[in-house]
N, C-alpha and C. Protein backbone atom coordinates (compact mmCIF):
# COMPACT_ATOMS: atom_id res chain seq x y z
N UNK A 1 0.85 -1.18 0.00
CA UNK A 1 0.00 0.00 0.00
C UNK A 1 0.89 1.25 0.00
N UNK A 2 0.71 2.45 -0.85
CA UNK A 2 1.37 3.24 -0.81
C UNK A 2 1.01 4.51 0.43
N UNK A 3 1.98 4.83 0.79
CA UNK A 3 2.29 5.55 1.97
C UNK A 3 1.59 6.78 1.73
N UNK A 4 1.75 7.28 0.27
CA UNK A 4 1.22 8.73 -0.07
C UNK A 4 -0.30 8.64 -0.02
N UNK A 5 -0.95 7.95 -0.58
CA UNK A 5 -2.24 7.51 -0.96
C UNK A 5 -2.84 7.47 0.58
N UNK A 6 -2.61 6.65 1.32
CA UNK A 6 -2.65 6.33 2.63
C UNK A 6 -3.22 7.52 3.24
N UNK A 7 -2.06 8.70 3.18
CA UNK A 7 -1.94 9.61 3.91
C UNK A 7 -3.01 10.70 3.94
N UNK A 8 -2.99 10.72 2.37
CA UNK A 8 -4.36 11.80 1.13
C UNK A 8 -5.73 11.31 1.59
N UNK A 9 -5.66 9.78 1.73
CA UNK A 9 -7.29 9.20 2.23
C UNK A 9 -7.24 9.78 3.51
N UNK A 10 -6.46 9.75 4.64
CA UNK A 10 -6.72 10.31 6.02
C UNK A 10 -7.20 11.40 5.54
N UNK A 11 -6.50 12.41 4.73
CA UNK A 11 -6.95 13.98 5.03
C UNK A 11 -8.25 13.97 4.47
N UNK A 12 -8.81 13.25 3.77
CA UNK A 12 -10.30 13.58 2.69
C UNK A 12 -10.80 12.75 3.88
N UNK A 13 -11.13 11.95 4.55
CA UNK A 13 -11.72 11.44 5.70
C UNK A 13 -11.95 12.14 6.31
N UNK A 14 -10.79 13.42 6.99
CA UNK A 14 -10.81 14.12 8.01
C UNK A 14 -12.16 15.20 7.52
N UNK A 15 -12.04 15.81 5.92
CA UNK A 15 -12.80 16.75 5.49
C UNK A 15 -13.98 16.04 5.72
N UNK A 16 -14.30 14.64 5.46
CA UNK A 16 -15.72 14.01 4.89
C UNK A 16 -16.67 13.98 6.12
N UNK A 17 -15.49 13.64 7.35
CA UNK A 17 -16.11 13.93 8.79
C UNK A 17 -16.54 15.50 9.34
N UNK A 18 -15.81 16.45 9.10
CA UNK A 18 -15.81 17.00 9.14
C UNK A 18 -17.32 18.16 8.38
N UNK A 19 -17.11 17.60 7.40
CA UNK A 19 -18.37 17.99 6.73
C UNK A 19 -20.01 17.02 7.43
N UNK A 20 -19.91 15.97 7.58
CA UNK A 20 -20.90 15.61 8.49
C UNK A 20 -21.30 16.27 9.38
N UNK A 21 -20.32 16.74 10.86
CA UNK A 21 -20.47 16.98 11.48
C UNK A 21 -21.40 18.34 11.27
N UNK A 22 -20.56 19.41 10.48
CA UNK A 22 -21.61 20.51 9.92
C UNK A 22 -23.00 20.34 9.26
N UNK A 23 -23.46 19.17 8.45
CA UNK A 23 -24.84 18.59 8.39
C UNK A 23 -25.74 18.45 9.65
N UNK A 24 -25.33 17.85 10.62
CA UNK A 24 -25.52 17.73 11.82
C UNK A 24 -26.01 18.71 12.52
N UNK A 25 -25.62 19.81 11.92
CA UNK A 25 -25.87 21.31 12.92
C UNK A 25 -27.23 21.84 12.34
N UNK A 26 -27.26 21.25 11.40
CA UNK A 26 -28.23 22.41 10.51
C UNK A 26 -29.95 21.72 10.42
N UNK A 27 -31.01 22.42 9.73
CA UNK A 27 -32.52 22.19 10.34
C UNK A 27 -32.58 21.90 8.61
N UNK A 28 -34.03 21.40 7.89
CA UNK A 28 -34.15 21.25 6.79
C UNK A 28 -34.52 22.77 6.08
N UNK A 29 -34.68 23.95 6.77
CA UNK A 29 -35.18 25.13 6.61
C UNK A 29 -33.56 25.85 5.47
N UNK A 30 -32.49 24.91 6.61
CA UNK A 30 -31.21 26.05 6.05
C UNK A 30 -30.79 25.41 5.01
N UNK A 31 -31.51 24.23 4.37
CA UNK A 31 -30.65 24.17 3.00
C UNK A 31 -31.26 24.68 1.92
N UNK A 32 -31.90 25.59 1.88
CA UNK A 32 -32.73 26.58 1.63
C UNK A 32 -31.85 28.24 1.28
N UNK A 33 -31.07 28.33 2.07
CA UNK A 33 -30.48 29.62 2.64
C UNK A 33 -29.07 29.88 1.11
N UNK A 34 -29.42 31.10 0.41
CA UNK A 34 -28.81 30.92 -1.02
C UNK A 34 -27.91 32.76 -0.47
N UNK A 35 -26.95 32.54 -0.38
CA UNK A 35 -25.96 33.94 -0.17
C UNK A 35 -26.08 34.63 -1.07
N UNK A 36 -25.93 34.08 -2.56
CA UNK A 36 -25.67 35.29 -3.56
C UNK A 36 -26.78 34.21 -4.95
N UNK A 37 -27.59 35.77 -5.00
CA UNK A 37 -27.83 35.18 -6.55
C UNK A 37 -27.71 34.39 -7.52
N UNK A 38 -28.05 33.40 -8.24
CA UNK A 38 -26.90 32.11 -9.36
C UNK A 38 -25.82 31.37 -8.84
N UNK A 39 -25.87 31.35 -7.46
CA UNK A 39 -25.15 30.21 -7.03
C UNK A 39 -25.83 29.12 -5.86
N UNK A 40 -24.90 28.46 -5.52
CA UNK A 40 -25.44 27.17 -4.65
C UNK A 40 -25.86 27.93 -3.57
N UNK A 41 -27.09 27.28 -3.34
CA UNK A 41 -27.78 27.09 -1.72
C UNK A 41 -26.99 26.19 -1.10
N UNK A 42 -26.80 26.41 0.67
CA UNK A 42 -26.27 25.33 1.25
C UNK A 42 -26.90 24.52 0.66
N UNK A 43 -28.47 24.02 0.74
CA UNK A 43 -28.46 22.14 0.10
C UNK A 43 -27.38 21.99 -1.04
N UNK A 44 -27.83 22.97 -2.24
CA UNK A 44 -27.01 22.38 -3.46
C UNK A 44 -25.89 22.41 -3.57
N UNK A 45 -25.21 23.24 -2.41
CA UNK A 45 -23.40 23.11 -2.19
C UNK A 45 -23.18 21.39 -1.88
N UNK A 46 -24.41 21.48 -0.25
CA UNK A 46 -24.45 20.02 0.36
C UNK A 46 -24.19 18.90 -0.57
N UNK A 47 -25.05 18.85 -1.34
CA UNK A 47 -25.38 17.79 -2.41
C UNK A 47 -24.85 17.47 -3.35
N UNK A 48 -23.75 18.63 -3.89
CA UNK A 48 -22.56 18.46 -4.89
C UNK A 48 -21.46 18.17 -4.15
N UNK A 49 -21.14 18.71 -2.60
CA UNK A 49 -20.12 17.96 -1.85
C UNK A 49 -19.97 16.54 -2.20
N UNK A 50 -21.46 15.90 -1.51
CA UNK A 50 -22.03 14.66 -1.41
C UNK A 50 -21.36 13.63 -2.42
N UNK A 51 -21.33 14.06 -3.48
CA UNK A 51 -20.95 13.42 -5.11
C UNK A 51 -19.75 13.45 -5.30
N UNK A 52 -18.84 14.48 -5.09
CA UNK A 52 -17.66 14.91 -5.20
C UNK A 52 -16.33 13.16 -5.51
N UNK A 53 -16.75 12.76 -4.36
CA UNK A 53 -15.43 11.36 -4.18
C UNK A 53 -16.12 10.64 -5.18
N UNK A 54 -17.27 10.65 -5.83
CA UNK A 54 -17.09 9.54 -6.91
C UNK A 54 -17.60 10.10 -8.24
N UNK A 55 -18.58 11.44 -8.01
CA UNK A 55 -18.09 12.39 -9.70
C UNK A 55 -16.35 12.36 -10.12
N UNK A 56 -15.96 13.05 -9.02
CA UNK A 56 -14.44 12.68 -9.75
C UNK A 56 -13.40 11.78 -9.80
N UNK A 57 -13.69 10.76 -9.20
CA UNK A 57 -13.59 9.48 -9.77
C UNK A 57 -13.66 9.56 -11.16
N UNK A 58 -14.77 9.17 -11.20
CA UNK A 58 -15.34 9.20 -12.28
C UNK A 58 -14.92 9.81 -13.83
N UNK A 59 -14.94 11.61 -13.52
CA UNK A 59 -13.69 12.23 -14.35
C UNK A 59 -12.59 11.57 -14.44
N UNK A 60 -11.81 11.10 -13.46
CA UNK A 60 -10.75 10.59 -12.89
C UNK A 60 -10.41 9.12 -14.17
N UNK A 61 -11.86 8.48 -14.35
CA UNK A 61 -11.82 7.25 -15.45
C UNK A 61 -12.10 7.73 -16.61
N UNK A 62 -11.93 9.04 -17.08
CA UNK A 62 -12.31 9.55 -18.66
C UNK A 62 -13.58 9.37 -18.79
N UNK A 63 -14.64 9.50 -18.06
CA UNK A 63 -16.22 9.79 -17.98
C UNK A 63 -16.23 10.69 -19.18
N UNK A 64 -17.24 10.98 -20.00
CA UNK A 64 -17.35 12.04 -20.77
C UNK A 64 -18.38 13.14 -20.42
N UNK A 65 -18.41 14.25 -20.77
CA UNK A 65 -19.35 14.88 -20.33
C UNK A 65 -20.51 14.40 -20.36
N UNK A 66 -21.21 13.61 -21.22
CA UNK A 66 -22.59 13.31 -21.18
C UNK A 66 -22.79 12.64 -20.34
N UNK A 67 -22.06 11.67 -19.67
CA UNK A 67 -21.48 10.19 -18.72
C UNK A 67 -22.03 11.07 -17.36
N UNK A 68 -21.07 12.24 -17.73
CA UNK A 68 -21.19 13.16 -16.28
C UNK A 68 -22.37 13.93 -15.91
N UNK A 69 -23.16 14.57 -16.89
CA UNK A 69 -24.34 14.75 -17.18
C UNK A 69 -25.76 13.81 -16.38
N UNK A 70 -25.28 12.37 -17.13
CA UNK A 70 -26.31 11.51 -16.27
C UNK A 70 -26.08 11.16 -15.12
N UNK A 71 -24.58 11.37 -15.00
CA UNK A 71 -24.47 10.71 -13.20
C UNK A 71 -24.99 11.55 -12.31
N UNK A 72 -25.20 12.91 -12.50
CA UNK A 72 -25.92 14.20 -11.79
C UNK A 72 -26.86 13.84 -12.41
N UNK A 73 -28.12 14.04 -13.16
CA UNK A 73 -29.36 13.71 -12.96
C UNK A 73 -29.71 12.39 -12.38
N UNK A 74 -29.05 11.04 -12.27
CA UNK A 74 -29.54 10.17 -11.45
C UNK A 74 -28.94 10.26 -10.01
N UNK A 75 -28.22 11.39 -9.51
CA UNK A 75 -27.77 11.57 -8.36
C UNK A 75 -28.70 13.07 -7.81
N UNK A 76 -29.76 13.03 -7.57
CA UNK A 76 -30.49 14.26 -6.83
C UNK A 76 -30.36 13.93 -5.51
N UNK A 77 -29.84 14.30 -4.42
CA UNK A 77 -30.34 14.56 -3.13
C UNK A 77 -30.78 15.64 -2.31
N UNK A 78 -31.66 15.17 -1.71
CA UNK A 78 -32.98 16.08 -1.15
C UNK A 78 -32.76 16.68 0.61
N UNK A 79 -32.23 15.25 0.71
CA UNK A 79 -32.41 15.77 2.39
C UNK A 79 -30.83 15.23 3.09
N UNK A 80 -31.18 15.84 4.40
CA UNK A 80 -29.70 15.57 4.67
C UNK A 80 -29.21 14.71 4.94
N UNK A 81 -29.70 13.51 5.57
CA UNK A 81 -29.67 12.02 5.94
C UNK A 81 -28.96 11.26 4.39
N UNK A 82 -29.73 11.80 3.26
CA UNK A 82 -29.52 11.34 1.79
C UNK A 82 -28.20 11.52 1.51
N UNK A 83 -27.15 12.73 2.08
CA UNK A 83 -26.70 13.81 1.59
C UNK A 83 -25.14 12.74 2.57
N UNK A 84 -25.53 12.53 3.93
CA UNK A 84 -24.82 12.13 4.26
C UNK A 84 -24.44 10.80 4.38
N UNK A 85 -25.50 9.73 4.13
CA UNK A 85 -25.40 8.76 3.32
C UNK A 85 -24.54 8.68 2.13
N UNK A 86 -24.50 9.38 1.16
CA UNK A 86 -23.90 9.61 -0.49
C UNK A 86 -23.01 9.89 0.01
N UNK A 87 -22.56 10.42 1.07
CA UNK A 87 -20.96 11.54 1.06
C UNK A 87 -19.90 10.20 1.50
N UNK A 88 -20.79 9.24 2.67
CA UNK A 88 -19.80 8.44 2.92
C UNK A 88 -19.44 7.03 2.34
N UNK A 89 -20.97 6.65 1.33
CA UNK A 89 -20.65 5.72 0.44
C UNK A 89 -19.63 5.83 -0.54
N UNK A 90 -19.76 7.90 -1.24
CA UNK A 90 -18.87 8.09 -2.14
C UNK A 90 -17.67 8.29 -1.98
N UNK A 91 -17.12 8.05 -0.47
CA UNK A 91 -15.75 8.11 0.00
C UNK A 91 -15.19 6.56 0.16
N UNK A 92 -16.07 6.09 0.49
CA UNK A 92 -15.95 4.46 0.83
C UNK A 92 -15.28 3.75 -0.99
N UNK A 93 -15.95 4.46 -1.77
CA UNK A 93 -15.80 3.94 -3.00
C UNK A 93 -14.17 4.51 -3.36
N UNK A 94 -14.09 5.20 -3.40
CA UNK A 94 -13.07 6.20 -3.49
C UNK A 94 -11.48 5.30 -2.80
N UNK A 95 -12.01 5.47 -1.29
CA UNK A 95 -10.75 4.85 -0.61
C UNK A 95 -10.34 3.28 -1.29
N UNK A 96 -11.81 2.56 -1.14
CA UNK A 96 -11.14 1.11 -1.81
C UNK A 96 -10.46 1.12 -3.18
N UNK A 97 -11.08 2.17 -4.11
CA UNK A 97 -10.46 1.80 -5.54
C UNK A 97 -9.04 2.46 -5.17
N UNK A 98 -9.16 3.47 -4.64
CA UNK A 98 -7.66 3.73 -4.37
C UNK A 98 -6.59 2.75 -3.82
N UNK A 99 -7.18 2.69 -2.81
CA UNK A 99 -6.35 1.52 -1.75
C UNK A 99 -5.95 -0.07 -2.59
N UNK A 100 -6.81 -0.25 -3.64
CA UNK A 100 -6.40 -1.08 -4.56
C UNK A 100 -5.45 -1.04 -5.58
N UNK A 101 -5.07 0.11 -6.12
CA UNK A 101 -4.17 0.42 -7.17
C UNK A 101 -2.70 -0.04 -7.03
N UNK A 102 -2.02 -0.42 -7.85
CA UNK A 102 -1.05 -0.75 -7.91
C UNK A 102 -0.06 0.60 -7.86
N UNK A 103 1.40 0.75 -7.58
CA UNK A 103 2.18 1.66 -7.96
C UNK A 103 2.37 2.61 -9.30
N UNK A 104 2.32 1.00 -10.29
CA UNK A 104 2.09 1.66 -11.78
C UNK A 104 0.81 2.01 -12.01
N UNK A 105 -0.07 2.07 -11.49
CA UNK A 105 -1.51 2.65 -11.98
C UNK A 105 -1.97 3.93 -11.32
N UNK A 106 -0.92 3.92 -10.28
CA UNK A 106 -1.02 5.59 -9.62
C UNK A 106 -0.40 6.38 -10.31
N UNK A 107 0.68 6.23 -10.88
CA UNK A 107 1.14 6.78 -12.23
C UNK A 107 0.85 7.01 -13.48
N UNK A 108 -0.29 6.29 -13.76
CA UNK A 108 -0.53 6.32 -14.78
C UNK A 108 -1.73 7.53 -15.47
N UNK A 109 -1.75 8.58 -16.14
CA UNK A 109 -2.02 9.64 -16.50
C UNK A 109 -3.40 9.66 -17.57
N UNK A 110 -4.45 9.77 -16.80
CA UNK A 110 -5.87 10.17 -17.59
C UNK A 110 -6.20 11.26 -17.62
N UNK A 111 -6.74 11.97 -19.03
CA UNK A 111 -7.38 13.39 -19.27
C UNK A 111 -8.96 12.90 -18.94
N UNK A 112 -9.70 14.46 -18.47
CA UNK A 112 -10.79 14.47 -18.21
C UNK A 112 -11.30 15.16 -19.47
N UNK A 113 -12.62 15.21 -19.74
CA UNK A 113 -13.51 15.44 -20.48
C UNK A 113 -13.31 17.06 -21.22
N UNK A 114 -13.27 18.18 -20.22
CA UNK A 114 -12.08 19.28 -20.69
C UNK A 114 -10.79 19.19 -21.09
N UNK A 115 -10.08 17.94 -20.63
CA UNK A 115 -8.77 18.32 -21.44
C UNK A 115 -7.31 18.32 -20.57
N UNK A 116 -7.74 17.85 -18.97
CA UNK A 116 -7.02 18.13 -18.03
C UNK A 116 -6.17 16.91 -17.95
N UNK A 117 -5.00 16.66 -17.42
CA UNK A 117 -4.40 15.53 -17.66
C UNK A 117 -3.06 15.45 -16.33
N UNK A 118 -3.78 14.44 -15.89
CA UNK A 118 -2.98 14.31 -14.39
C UNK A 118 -2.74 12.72 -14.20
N UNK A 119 -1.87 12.38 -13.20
CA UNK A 119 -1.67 10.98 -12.81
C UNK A 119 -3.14 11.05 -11.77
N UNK A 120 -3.44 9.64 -11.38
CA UNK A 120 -4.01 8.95 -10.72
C UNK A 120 -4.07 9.41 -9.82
N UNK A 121 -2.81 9.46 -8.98
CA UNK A 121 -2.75 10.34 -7.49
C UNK A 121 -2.89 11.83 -7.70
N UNK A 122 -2.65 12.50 -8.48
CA UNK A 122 -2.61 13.57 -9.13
C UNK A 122 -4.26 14.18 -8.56
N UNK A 123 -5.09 13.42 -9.48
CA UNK A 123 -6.58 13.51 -9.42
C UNK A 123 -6.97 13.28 -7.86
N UNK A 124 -6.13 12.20 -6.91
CA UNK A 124 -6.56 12.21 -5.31
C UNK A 124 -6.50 13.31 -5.17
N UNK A 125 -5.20 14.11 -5.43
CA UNK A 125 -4.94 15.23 -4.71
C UNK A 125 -5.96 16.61 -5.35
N UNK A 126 -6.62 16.41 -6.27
CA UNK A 126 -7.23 17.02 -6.58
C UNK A 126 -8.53 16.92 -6.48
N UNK A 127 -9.03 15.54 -5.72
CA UNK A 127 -10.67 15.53 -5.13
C UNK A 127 -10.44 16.23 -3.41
N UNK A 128 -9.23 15.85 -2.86
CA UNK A 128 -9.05 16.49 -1.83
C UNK A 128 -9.26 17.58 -1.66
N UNK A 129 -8.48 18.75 -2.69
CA UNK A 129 -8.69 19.74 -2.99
C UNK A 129 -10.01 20.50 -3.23
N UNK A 130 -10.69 20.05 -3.85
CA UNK A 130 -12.06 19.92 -4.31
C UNK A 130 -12.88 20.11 -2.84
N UNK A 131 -12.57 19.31 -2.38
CA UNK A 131 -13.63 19.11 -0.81
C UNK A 131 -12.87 19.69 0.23
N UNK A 132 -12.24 20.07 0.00
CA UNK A 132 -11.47 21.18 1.37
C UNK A 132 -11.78 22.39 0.74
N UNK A 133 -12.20 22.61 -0.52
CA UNK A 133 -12.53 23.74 -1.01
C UNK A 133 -13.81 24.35 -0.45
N UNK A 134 -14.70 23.54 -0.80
CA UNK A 134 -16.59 23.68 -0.99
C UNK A 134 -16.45 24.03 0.59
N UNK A 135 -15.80 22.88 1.57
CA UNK A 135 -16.16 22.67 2.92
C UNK A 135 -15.69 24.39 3.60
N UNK A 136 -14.78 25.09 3.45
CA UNK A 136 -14.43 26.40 3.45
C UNK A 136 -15.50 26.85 2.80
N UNK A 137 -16.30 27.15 1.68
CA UNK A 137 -17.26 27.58 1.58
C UNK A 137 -18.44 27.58 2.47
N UNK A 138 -18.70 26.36 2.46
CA UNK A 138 -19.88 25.88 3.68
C UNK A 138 -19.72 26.28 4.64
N UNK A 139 -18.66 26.08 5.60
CA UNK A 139 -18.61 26.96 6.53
C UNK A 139 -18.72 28.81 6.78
N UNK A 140 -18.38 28.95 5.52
CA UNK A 140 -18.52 30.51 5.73
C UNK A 140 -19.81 30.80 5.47
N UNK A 141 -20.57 30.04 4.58
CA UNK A 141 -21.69 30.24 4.39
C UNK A 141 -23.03 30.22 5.88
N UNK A 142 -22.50 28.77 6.74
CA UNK A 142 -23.50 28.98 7.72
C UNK A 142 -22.89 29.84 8.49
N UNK A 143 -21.84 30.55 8.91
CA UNK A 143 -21.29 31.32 9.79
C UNK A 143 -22.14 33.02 9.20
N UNK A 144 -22.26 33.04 8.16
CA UNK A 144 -22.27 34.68 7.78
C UNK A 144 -23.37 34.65 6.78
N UNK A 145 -24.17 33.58 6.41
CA UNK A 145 -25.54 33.58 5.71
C UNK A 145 -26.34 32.92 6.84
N UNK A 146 -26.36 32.35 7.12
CA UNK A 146 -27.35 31.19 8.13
C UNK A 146 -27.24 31.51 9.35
N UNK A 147 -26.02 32.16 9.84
CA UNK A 147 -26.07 32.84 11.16
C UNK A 147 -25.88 31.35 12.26
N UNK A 148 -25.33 30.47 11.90
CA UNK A 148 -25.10 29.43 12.47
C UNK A 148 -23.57 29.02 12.85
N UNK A 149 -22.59 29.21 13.73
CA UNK A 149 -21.43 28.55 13.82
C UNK A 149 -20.79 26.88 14.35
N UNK A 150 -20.93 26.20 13.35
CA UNK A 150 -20.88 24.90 13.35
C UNK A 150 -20.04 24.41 14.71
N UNK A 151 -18.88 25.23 14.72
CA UNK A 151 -17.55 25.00 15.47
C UNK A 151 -17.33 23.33 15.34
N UNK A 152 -16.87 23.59 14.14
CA UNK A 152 -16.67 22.32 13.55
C UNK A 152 -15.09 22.94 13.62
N UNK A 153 -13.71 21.70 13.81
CA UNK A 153 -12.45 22.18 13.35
C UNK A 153 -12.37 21.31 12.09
N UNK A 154 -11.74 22.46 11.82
CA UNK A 154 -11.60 22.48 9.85
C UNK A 154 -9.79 22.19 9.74
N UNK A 155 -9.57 22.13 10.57
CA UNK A 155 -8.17 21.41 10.60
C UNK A 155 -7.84 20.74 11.89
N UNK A 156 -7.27 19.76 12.01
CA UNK A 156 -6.63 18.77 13.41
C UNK A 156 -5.17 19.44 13.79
């Protein structure tokens, strides 16, 4: 098992918990609560979190846009139980295919559907990224839209 990989799953664990815990805080009223005009409501931030470890996966296997297209319309979630269900199946999926890869297959370099072109681990480090991103969003969002402070730690 590689040491790096290992390490990248702790930290996206730490976010995935982490992001639970902030589900946890909140009523079905606040996923409702939209900061700015044309963008995500906490739910629909929630709910694209939710997807995140196995949409990009997914990218991650040369999905094509249309591929990606249907995996969001057969992926709607509604409520938060749903939301946190999906978040930890789609991590569960995530860690095993990872945790399965060989050395040479972490190396080995797939473009996504735009054009982007990274190794294997490359793309870990970039769903990590991804969800330490949104989760900094979310939090600022219930702190200074929702008027809610999770006091969730966002780092160990």
């Amino acid at each position: 098992m590689n040491a790096y990989v290992k390490a990248t799953l702790n930290q996206i664990s730490i976010a995935v918990h982490s992001i639970i815990n902030m589900m946890d805080k909140l009523d079905l009223n606040d996923l409702d609560v939209k900061p700015t005009e044309n963008k995500y409501s906490v739910g629909q931030l929630l709910a694209h979190m939710s997807l995140i470890c196995q949409a990009d996966l997914l990218i991650s296997d040369e999905a094509s846009q249309e591929q990606m297209s249907i995996y969001y319309s057969l992926n709607t979630l509604q409520t938060i139980s749903e939301m946190k269900e999906a978040l930890l199946a789609n991590y569960t999926l995530l860690e095993n295919r990872y945790l399965g890869y060989a050395e040479k297959e972490l190396i080995q370099t797939t473009t996504s559907y735009w054009g982007v072109s990274y190794t294997r681990f490359e793309w870990l480090l970039e769903i990590s990224s991804h969800l330490y991103h949104h989760r900094g969003q979310l939090h600022a969002m219930l702190v200074h839209c929702v008027g809610k402070d999770p006091k969730v730690a966002l780092f160990e």
